[in-house]
Amino acid sequence: MIAIIDYDIGNLAAVANMFHRIGVACEVTAQPERIKLADKIVLPGNGAFDACMHALRASELLPLLEARIRGDKIPLLGICVGAQMLGHSSEEGSEPGLGWLDMRVKRFPSLQDLRVPHMGWNHVKTNKPGHPLVQGMDEETRFYFVHSYYMEPAKPDIVILTAHYGIDFAAAVCDKNVAGVQFHPEKSHRFGKQLLARFAREF
Amino acid sequence: MYRARIIPCLLLRGHGLVKTRKFKDPVYVGDPVNAVRIFSEKEVDELVVLDIDASRTGREPVYELIAEIAGECFMPVAYGGGIKTLSQVRKLIRCGIEKVVINSAAVESTALIHEAAAVFGSQAVVGAIDVRRTLLGGYRVFAKSGTQETKLKPEEHATALVEAGAGEIFLNNIDNDGQMQGYDLSLLKRVCSRVRVPVVACGGAGTVEHLNQALSEGGASAVAAGSMFIFHGRHRAVLINYPYNLQLWK
């Protein structure tokens, strides 16, 4: 069972809806007993970085999540701000991040004709074609993005997908069992379904 | 360069899907959930669903229907109509939609936009503006599905909505609605030049050329259309359609 962590942020129904469509057992939950039983965890996130960090701390689930992910080393997928929170910090706020991935979150530069947020569909480039999360992606693959800040890993080797919006930025990162995607796979048609299916079955 | 979003805009009247002309004469065109399912299968970029009766009659959004619609959407979906309070916004997000479209409630005060953006983020808050050209050639904002004229100028209102926290502006010219003769490009230019967030053009699209004009000449970041994706041919036969693999780059 995949536990989708409910810490009262954003649209959780969409992630569960897509897992159900592809026949993957999942639960939207904030119950420690359920999270203890989970094989994998999805950490969604929407809105402001500090608001998400506050809400996650307030949920009192952090020690348990840390034990499951850093201790038991079960797979984790962070989505959007849920991925950004895996880094050390964000230029969007003053709260420290979780620090599970060696990266910082930066604001998109203000470039002419490129409005921020980056909102819409974008194609991705595969940095690690053999990686279980991105196998089978081709030039048609696209995802729905909506963000004003992007992840900047200290070392580029954890970047598995790159996208371009004025600058090249990390669309997906992964270090061992901890992965994060900047886009919304739950809102990216068959491309997102494929990615979530790979997370559920092959990661 | 980026890929501009092409967004079907669907109108609800209670539980039915309708299409208007100049915001009037709503014609029933089918079951909304069925239409949404077809659009989802056609892999549309995004969907905007607007209940055109809710604000005018002071009624609540139809939450069960919205949840059912959201469950069929494997793309982002925005809902607008009758949203007046933060608790309604919370309930709608819980229904599974990504964005709330706030129009009439933001005409008197931008407080709701501000509150919603603070809690759910600007990306979840769309400020919608319905506009009509005045006799003297200027523009005025209208509220309550075009039934209530205000003193607001669209470009000033757009700026106020963005300052309050709207992450996107959805701009519609009432007189172009359902005409399929092209967008109001001068209105688009006027608003797009004043705000830094994405502006979605709506009202008047009939051809792919119109969509391109809104992006290149009007300055819009994304394009929305109703009739173009619902009707087929001169006699406006109902046929849900969406150009396969159409890519508009901006």
Coordinates of C-alpha atoms in Angstrom, one line a residue:
Chain A
M1 CA 0.0 0.0 0.0
I2 CA 1.1 3.5 -0.9
A3 CA 0.5 6.1 1.8
I4 CA -0.3 9.6 0.5
I5 CA 0.5 11.8 3.4
D6 CA -2.4 14.0 4.4
Y7 CA -1.2 17.1 6.2
D8 CA -4.0 19.3 5.1
I9 CA -2.3 20.8 2.1
G10 CA -3.8 20.9 -1.4
N11 CA -5.5 18.5 -3.7
L12 CA -4.8 14.9 -2.4
A13 CA -7.8 13.3 -4.1
A14 CA -6.1 13.7 -7.5
V15 CA -3.1 11.6 -6.6
A16 CA -5.3 8.8 -5.1
N17 CA -7.6 9.0 -8.1
M18 CA -4.8 8.3 -10.5
F19 CA -3.4 5.4 -8.5
H20 CA -6.8 3.9 -8.3
R21 CA -7.2 4.2 -12.1
I22 CA -4.0 2.2 -12.6
G23 CA -5.0 -0.4 -10.0
V24 CA -2.5 0.6 -7.3
A25 CA -3.6 0.3 -3.7
C26 CA -3.2 3.6 -1.9
E27 CA -4.6 5.6 1.0
V28 CA -4.7 9.3 1.7
T29 CA -3.9 9.2 5.4
A30 CA -2.5 11.0 8.4
Q31 CA -2.7 8.0 10.7
P32 CA 0.6 6.8 12.1
E33 CA -0.6 3.1 12.1
R34 CA -1.3 3.3 8.4
I35 CA 2.0 5.0 7.6
K36 CA 3.8 2.3 9.6
L37 CA 2.3 -0.3 7.3
A38 CA 3.0 1.5 4.0
D39 CA 5.4 0.1 1.4
K40 CA 5.9 3.4 -0.2
I41 CA 5.1 7.0 0.6
V42 CA 4.0 10.0 -1.5
L43 CA 4.5 13.5 -0.1
P44 CA 2.4 16.0 -2.0
G45 CA 2.7 19.7 -1.6
N46 CA 0.9 22.8 -2.9
G47 CA 1.2 26.5 -2.2
A48 CA 3.8 28.3 -0.2
F49 CA 7.0 26.5 1.0
D50 CA 6.8 27.8 4.6
A51 CA 3.1 27.0 4.8
C52 CA 3.8 23.4 3.7
M53 CA 6.7 23.0 6.2
H54 CA 4.6 24.4 9.0
A55 CA 1.7 22.1 8.2
L56 CA 4.0 19.1 8.0
R57 CA 5.6 19.9 11.3
A58 CA 2.2 20.6 12.9
S59 CA 1.0 17.1 11.8
E60 CA 3.6 15.5 14.1
L61 CA 4.2 12.9 11.4
L62 CA 7.8 14.0 10.7
P63 CA 9.6 11.7 13.2
L64 CA 7.7 8.7 11.8
L65 CA 8.3 9.7 8.2
E66 CA 12.0 10.1 8.9
A67 CA 12.1 6.7 10.5
R68 CA 10.3 5.1 7.5
I69 CA 12.3 6.9 4.8
R70 CA 15.7 7.4 6.3
G71 CA 15.6 4.3 8.6
D72 CA 13.6 1.6 6.8
K73 CA 14.6 3.2 3.4
I74 CA 11.2 2.7 1.8
P75 CA 10.6 4.6 -1.5
L76 CA 9.4 8.2 -1.3
L77 CA 8.0 10.4 -4.1
G78 CA 7.7 14.1 -3.4
I79 CA 5.4 16.1 -5.7
C80 CA 5.8 19.8 -6.5
V81 CA 6.4 21.6 -3.1
G82 CA 6.5 18.1 -1.6
A83 CA 9.6 17.5 -3.7
Q84 CA 11.1 21.0 -2.9
M85 CA 10.7 20.3 0.8
L86 CA 13.2 17.4 0.5
G87 CA 16.0 20.0 0.1
H88 CA 17.8 22.2 2.7
S89 CA 16.0 25.4 2.0
S90 CA 14.0 27.6 -0.4
E91 CA 14.3 31.1 -1.5
E92 CA 10.5 31.3 -1.1
G93 CA 10.6 31.1 2.7
S94 CA 12.7 31.1 5.8
E95 CA 11.8 27.6 7.1
P96 CA 14.5 25.0 6.8
G97 CA 13.6 22.1 4.5
L98 CA 13.8 18.4 5.4
G99 CA 17.4 18.1 4.1
W100 CA 16.9 14.5 2.8
L101 CA 18.3 15.6 -0.6
D102 CA 21.4 17.7 -1.1
M103 CA 19.7 20.6 -2.9
R104 CA 18.3 24.1 -2.5
V105 CA 15.2 25.7 -4.0
K106 CA 15.7 28.9 -6.0
R107 CA 13.3 31.4 -7.7
F108 CA 13.1 31.5 -11.5
P109 CA 15.0 34.5 -12.9
S110 CA 12.9 37.3 -14.2
L111 CA 13.3 37.0 -18.0
Q112 CA 11.6 39.0 -20.6
D113 CA 8.4 37.3 -22.0
L114 CA 8.6 34.5 -19.5
R115 CA 6.0 34.9 -16.9
V116 CA 6.4 33.4 -13.5
P117 CA 4.9 31.0 -12.4
H118 CA 5.9 28.5 -15.0
M119 CA 2.4 27.2 -15.6
G120 CA 1.6 24.6 -18.2
W121 CA 2.8 21.6 -20.1
N122 CA 6.5 21.1 -20.8
H123 CA 8.6 18.4 -22.3
V124 CA 11.4 16.8 -20.4
K125 CA 14.9 15.5 -21.2
T126 CA 16.0 12.2 -19.6
N127 CA 19.3 12.5 -17.8
K128 CA 19.4 8.9 -16.7
P129 CA 17.6 6.8 -19.3
G130 CA 18.1 3.6 -17.3
H131 CA 16.5 4.9 -14.1
P132 CA 13.4 2.9 -13.1
L133 CA 11.2 6.1 -12.8
V134 CA 11.9 7.4 -16.3
Q135 CA 12.2 4.3 -18.4
G136 CA 10.2 4.4 -21.7
M137 CA 9.9 8.2 -21.9
D138 CA 10.2 9.7 -25.3
E139 CA 10.1 13.0 -27.1
E140 CA 6.3 13.0 -26.8
T141 CA 6.4 12.8 -23.0
R142 CA 5.2 16.0 -21.3
F143 CA 4.1 17.0 -17.8
Y144 CA 2.0 19.7 -16.2
F145 CA 4.1 22.2 -14.2
V146 CA 3.0 25.0 -12.0
H147 CA 5.8 26.6 -9.9
S148 CA 7.8 29.8 -9.4
Y149 CA 10.7 28.1 -7.7
Y150 CA 12.9 25.2 -8.9
M151 CA 15.2 22.6 -7.3
E152 CA 18.9 23.0 -7.6
P153 CA 20.9 20.0 -6.5
A154 CA 24.4 20.5 -5.2
K155 CA 25.6 17.7 -7.5
P156 CA 23.9 17.3 -10.9
D157 CA 24.1 13.5 -10.6
I158 CA 20.8 13.2 -8.7
V159 CA 18.9 14.9 -11.6
I160 CA 17.0 12.3 -13.6
L161 CA 14.8 14.7 -15.7
T162 CA 15.5 18.2 -17.0
A163 CA 13.1 20.7 -18.4
H164 CA 13.6 24.1 -19.9
Y165 CA 11.8 27.4 -19.1
G166 CA 14.1 30.3 -19.7
I167 CA 16.8 28.1 -18.0
D168 CA 17.4 24.4 -17.7
F169 CA 16.1 23.1 -14.4
A170 CA 15.6 19.8 -12.6
A171 CA 12.2 18.4 -13.4
A172 CA 12.9 15.2 -11.3
V173 CA 15.5 14.2 -8.8
C174 CA 16.3 11.0 -7.2
D175 CA 18.9 9.8 -4.6
K176 CA 18.6 6.2 -3.7
N177 CA 15.0 5.7 -2.3
V178 CA 14.2 9.4 -2.2
A179 CA 12.7 10.9 -5.4
G180 CA 10.9 14.2 -6.2
V181 CA 9.2 15.5 -9.2
Q182 CA 8.6 19.2 -9.8
F183 CA 5.6 18.6 -12.1
H184 CA 2.2 17.0 -11.3
P185 CA 2.1 13.4 -12.5
E186 CA -1.5 13.1 -11.2
K187 CA -2.5 15.8 -13.7
S188 CA -0.4 14.7 -16.6
H189 CA -2.6 12.3 -18.5
R190 CA -1.0 9.0 -19.6
F191 CA 2.5 10.4 -19.1
G192 CA 1.8 10.9 -15.4
K193 CA 0.0 7.6 -15.1
Q194 CA 3.1 5.9 -16.5
L195 CA 5.4 7.6 -14.0
L196 CA 3.2 6.8 -11.0
A197 CA 2.8 3.2 -12.2
R198 CA 6.6 2.9 -12.4
F199 CA 6.9 4.4 -8.9
A200 CA 4.4 1.9 -7.6
R201 CA 5.7 -1.2 -9.4
E202 CA 9.3 -0.7 -10.4
F203 CA 10.9 1.7 -7.9
Chain B
M1 CA 9.7 29.2 -26.0
Y2 CA 7.0 27.3 -24.2
R3 CA 3.9 25.4 -25.1
A4 CA 0.9 27.5 -24.7
R5 CA -2.1 25.9 -23.0
I6 CA -5.3 25.3 -25.0
I7 CA -8.2 25.2 -22.6
P8 CA -11.8 24.1 -23.2
C9 CA -14.1 26.3 -21.2
L10 CA -17.3 24.5 -20.2
L11 CA -20.4 26.2 -18.8
L12 CA -22.7 24.6 -16.2
R13 CA -26.2 25.6 -15.5
G14 CA -27.1 23.5 -12.5
H15 CA -26.4 19.9 -13.6
G16 CA -26.4 20.6 -17.4
L17 CA -23.8 21.7 -19.8
V18 CA -24.8 24.7 -21.8
K19 CA -23.3 27.2 -24.3
T20 CA -24.1 30.8 -24.5
R21 CA -23.8 33.7 -27.0
K22 CA -22.9 37.0 -25.6
F23 CA -23.6 35.5 -22.2
K24 CA -27.2 34.9 -23.2
D25 CA -29.5 32.2 -24.6
P26 CA -27.9 29.2 -23.0
V27 CA -28.4 26.2 -25.2
Y28 CA -28.2 22.7 -23.5
V29 CA -25.4 20.7 -25.1
G30 CA -25.2 17.6 -22.9
D31 CA -24.1 15.9 -19.8
P32 CA -21.1 17.6 -18.2
V33 CA -19.5 14.5 -16.8
N34 CA -19.7 12.8 -20.1
A35 CA -18.2 15.8 -21.9
V36 CA -15.4 16.1 -19.4
R37 CA -14.6 12.4 -19.8
I38 CA -14.3 12.9 -23.6
F39 CA -12.0 15.9 -23.1
S40 CA -9.9 13.9 -20.7
E41 CA -9.5 11.1 -23.2
K42 CA -8.5 13.7 -25.8
E43 CA -5.7 14.8 -23.4
V44 CA -6.7 18.4 -23.3
D45 CA -4.1 20.7 -21.6
E46 CA -6.5 21.9 -18.9
L47 CA -10.2 22.5 -18.3
V48 CA -12.2 25.5 -17.0
V49 CA -15.7 24.8 -15.7
L50 CA -17.9 27.7 -14.9
D51 CA -21.3 27.6 -13.3
I52 CA -23.0 30.6 -14.9
D53 CA -26.1 30.6 -12.6
A54 CA -24.5 30.3 -9.2
S55 CA -23.4 33.9 -8.6
R56 CA -26.3 35.5 -10.3
T57 CA -28.8 33.6 -8.2
G58 CA -26.7 33.5 -5.1
R59 CA -26.6 29.7 -5.0
E60 CA -23.8 27.4 -3.8
P61 CA -21.5 25.5 -6.1
V62 CA -22.9 22.0 -6.9
Y63 CA -20.1 20.2 -5.0
E64 CA -21.1 16.6 -5.8
L65 CA -21.1 17.3 -9.5
I66 CA -17.8 19.2 -9.3
A67 CA -16.2 16.2 -7.4
E68 CA -17.5 13.9 -10.1
I69 CA -16.0 16.1 -12.8
A70 CA -12.7 16.4 -11.0
G71 CA -12.5 12.6 -10.7
E72 CA -12.5 12.3 -14.5
C73 CA -9.8 14.9 -15.0
F74 CA -6.3 13.7 -15.4
M75 CA -5.3 17.2 -16.2
P76 CA -5.7 20.4 -14.2
V77 CA -9.2 21.7 -13.7
A78 CA -10.4 25.1 -12.6
Y79 CA -13.9 25.7 -11.2
G80 CA -15.7 29.1 -11.0
G81 CA -19.2 30.1 -10.1
G82 CA -20.8 31.2 -6.8
I83 CA -17.5 31.3 -4.8
K84 CA -17.8 33.9 -2.0
T85 CA -16.0 32.5 1.1
L86 CA -12.7 30.8 2.0
S87 CA -14.6 27.8 3.3
Q88 CA -16.2 27.3 -0.1
V89 CA -12.7 27.4 -1.6
R90 CA -11.5 24.8 0.8
K91 CA -14.4 22.6 0.0
L92 CA -13.8 22.9 -3.7
I93 CA -10.1 22.0 -3.4
R94 CA -11.2 19.0 -1.4
C95 CA -13.5 18.0 -4.3
G96 CA -10.3 17.5 -6.3
I97 CA -10.0 20.7 -8.4
E98 CA -6.7 22.5 -8.7
K99 CA -7.9 26.1 -9.1
V100 CA -10.7 28.3 -8.1
V101 CA -11.9 31.0 -10.5
I102 CA -13.1 34.1 -8.6
N103 CA -15.0 36.8 -10.5
S104 CA -18.0 38.5 -9.0
A105 CA -16.8 38.2 -5.4
A106 CA -13.6 40.1 -6.3
V107 CA -15.4 43.1 -7.8
E108 CA -16.2 44.8 -4.5
S109 CA -13.2 43.6 -2.6
T110 CA -10.1 41.5 -3.3
A111 CA -10.1 40.1 0.2
L112 CA -11.2 36.6 -0.9
I113 CA -8.4 36.4 -3.5
H114 CA -5.9 37.4 -0.9
E115 CA -7.1 34.8 1.7
A116 CA -7.3 32.0 -0.8
A117 CA -3.8 32.7 -2.2
A118 CA -2.4 32.9 1.3
V119 CA -3.8 29.4 2.2
F120 CA -3.7 27.5 -1.1
G121 CA -1.1 29.5 -3.1
S122 CA -1.4 31.9 -6.0
Q123 CA -1.3 29.0 -8.5
A124 CA -4.7 27.9 -7.2
V125 CA -6.4 31.3 -7.6
V126 CA -7.6 32.5 -10.9
G127 CA -8.9 36.1 -11.1
A128 CA -11.6 36.2 -13.8
I129 CA -12.8 39.4 -15.5
D130 CA -15.8 39.7 -17.8
V131 CA -15.6 42.8 -19.9
R132 CA -17.8 44.7 -22.3
R133 CA -16.9 47.6 -24.6
T134 CA -18.6 50.9 -23.8
L135 CA -20.3 53.1 -26.3
L136 CA -17.3 55.5 -26.1
G137 CA -14.9 52.8 -27.0
G138 CA -13.5 52.1 -23.5
Y139 CA -14.0 48.9 -21.5
R140 CA -15.9 48.2 -18.3
V141 CA -15.8 45.1 -16.0
F142 CA -19.2 43.3 -15.5
A143 CA -20.1 41.1 -12.6
K144 CA -22.6 38.3 -12.0
S145 CA -22.4 36.6 -15.4
G146 CA -22.4 39.9 -17.2
T147 CA -25.6 41.2 -15.6
Q148 CA -24.1 43.8 -13.4
E149 CA -22.0 46.7 -14.7
T150 CA -19.2 48.1 -12.6
K151 CA -17.1 51.2 -12.8
L152 CA -13.9 49.1 -13.0
K153 CA -11.5 49.3 -15.9
P154 CA -10.2 45.8 -16.9
E155 CA -6.5 46.6 -16.8
E156 CA -6.8 48.3 -13.4
H157 CA -8.9 45.5 -12.0
A158 CA -6.5 42.9 -13.3
T159 CA -3.6 44.7 -11.6
A160 CA -5.6 44.8 -8.3
L161 CA -6.4 41.0 -8.6
V162 CA -2.7 40.2 -9.2
E163 CA -1.6 42.4 -6.3
A164 CA -4.1 40.6 -4.1
G165 CA -2.6 37.2 -5.0
A166 CA -4.2 35.9 -8.2
G167 CA -1.7 33.7 -10.0
E168 CA -3.5 34.0 -13.3
I169 CA -6.1 36.2 -15.1
F170 CA -8.9 34.7 -17.1
L171 CA -10.1 37.5 -19.4
N172 CA -13.4 37.3 -21.3
N173 CA -15.1 39.7 -23.6
I174 CA -18.9 39.2 -23.3
D175 CA -19.7 40.5 -26.7
N176 CA -17.4 38.1 -28.4
D177 CA -18.7 35.1 -26.5
G178 CA -20.0 32.3 -28.8
Q179 CA -19.4 34.4 -31.9
M180 CA -16.4 32.4 -33.1
Q181 CA -15.1 35.5 -34.9
G182 CA -11.9 35.9 -32.9
Y183 CA -10.8 37.3 -29.6
D184 CA -10.8 41.0 -28.7
L185 CA -7.1 41.5 -29.3
S186 CA -7.0 45.2 -28.1
L187 CA -8.5 44.2 -24.8
L188 CA -5.9 41.4 -24.4
K189 CA -3.1 43.8 -25.2
R190 CA -4.4 46.3 -22.7
V191 CA -4.4 43.7 -19.9
C192 CA -1.4 41.6 -20.8
S193 CA 0.9 44.6 -20.9
R194 CA -0.1 45.5 -17.3
V195 CA 0.3 42.2 -15.4
R196 CA 3.2 39.7 -15.1
V197 CA 1.2 36.6 -14.4
P198 CA -0.3 34.4 -17.2
V199 CA -3.4 35.8 -18.9
V200 CA -5.8 33.3 -20.4
A201 CA -7.8 34.7 -23.3
C202 CA -11.5 33.7 -23.6
G203 CA -14.4 34.8 -25.8
G204 CA -14.6 34.5 -29.5
A205 CA -12.3 31.7 -30.7
G206 CA -13.5 29.8 -33.8
T207 CA -10.3 28.7 -35.5
V208 CA -6.7 27.8 -34.7
E209 CA -5.7 31.1 -36.3
H210 CA -7.7 32.9 -33.6
L211 CA -5.9 31.0 -30.9
N212 CA -2.5 32.0 -32.5
Q213 CA -3.6 35.7 -32.7
A214 CA -4.4 35.8 -29.0
L215 CA -0.9 34.5 -28.2
S216 CA 1.1 36.4 -30.7
E217 CA -0.8 39.7 -31.1
G218 CA -2.8 39.8 -27.9
G219 CA 0.0 38.7 -25.6
A220 CA -2.0 36.0 -23.9
S221 CA -0.1 33.1 -22.3
A222 CA -2.9 30.6 -22.8
V223 CA -6.2 30.4 -24.8
A224 CA -9.6 29.2 -23.8
A225 CA -12.6 28.4 -26.0
G226 CA -16.1 27.0 -25.6
S227 CA -18.0 26.9 -28.9
M228 CA -14.9 25.9 -30.9
F229 CA -14.6 22.6 -28.9
I230 CA -18.3 21.9 -28.5
F231 CA -19.8 22.7 -31.9
H232 CA -19.1 21.4 -35.4
G233 CA -20.1 23.1 -38.6
R234 CA -22.2 26.1 -39.5
H235 CA -25.3 24.7 -37.9
R236 CA -23.6 24.3 -34.5
A237 CA -24.1 20.6 -34.2
V238 CA -22.9 19.4 -30.9
L239 CA -19.6 17.5 -31.3
I240 CA -17.0 17.5 -28.5
N241 CA -13.7 18.0 -30.3
Y242 CA -10.1 19.1 -29.6
P243 CA -7.4 19.4 -32.2
Y244 CA -5.2 16.3 -31.9
N245 CA -1.6 17.1 -31.0
L246 CA -2.0 20.7 -31.8
Q247 CA 1.0 22.5 -30.4
L248 CA 1.1 26.3 -30.1
W249 CA 4.5 27.6 -29.1
K250 CA 5.1 31.0 -27.7

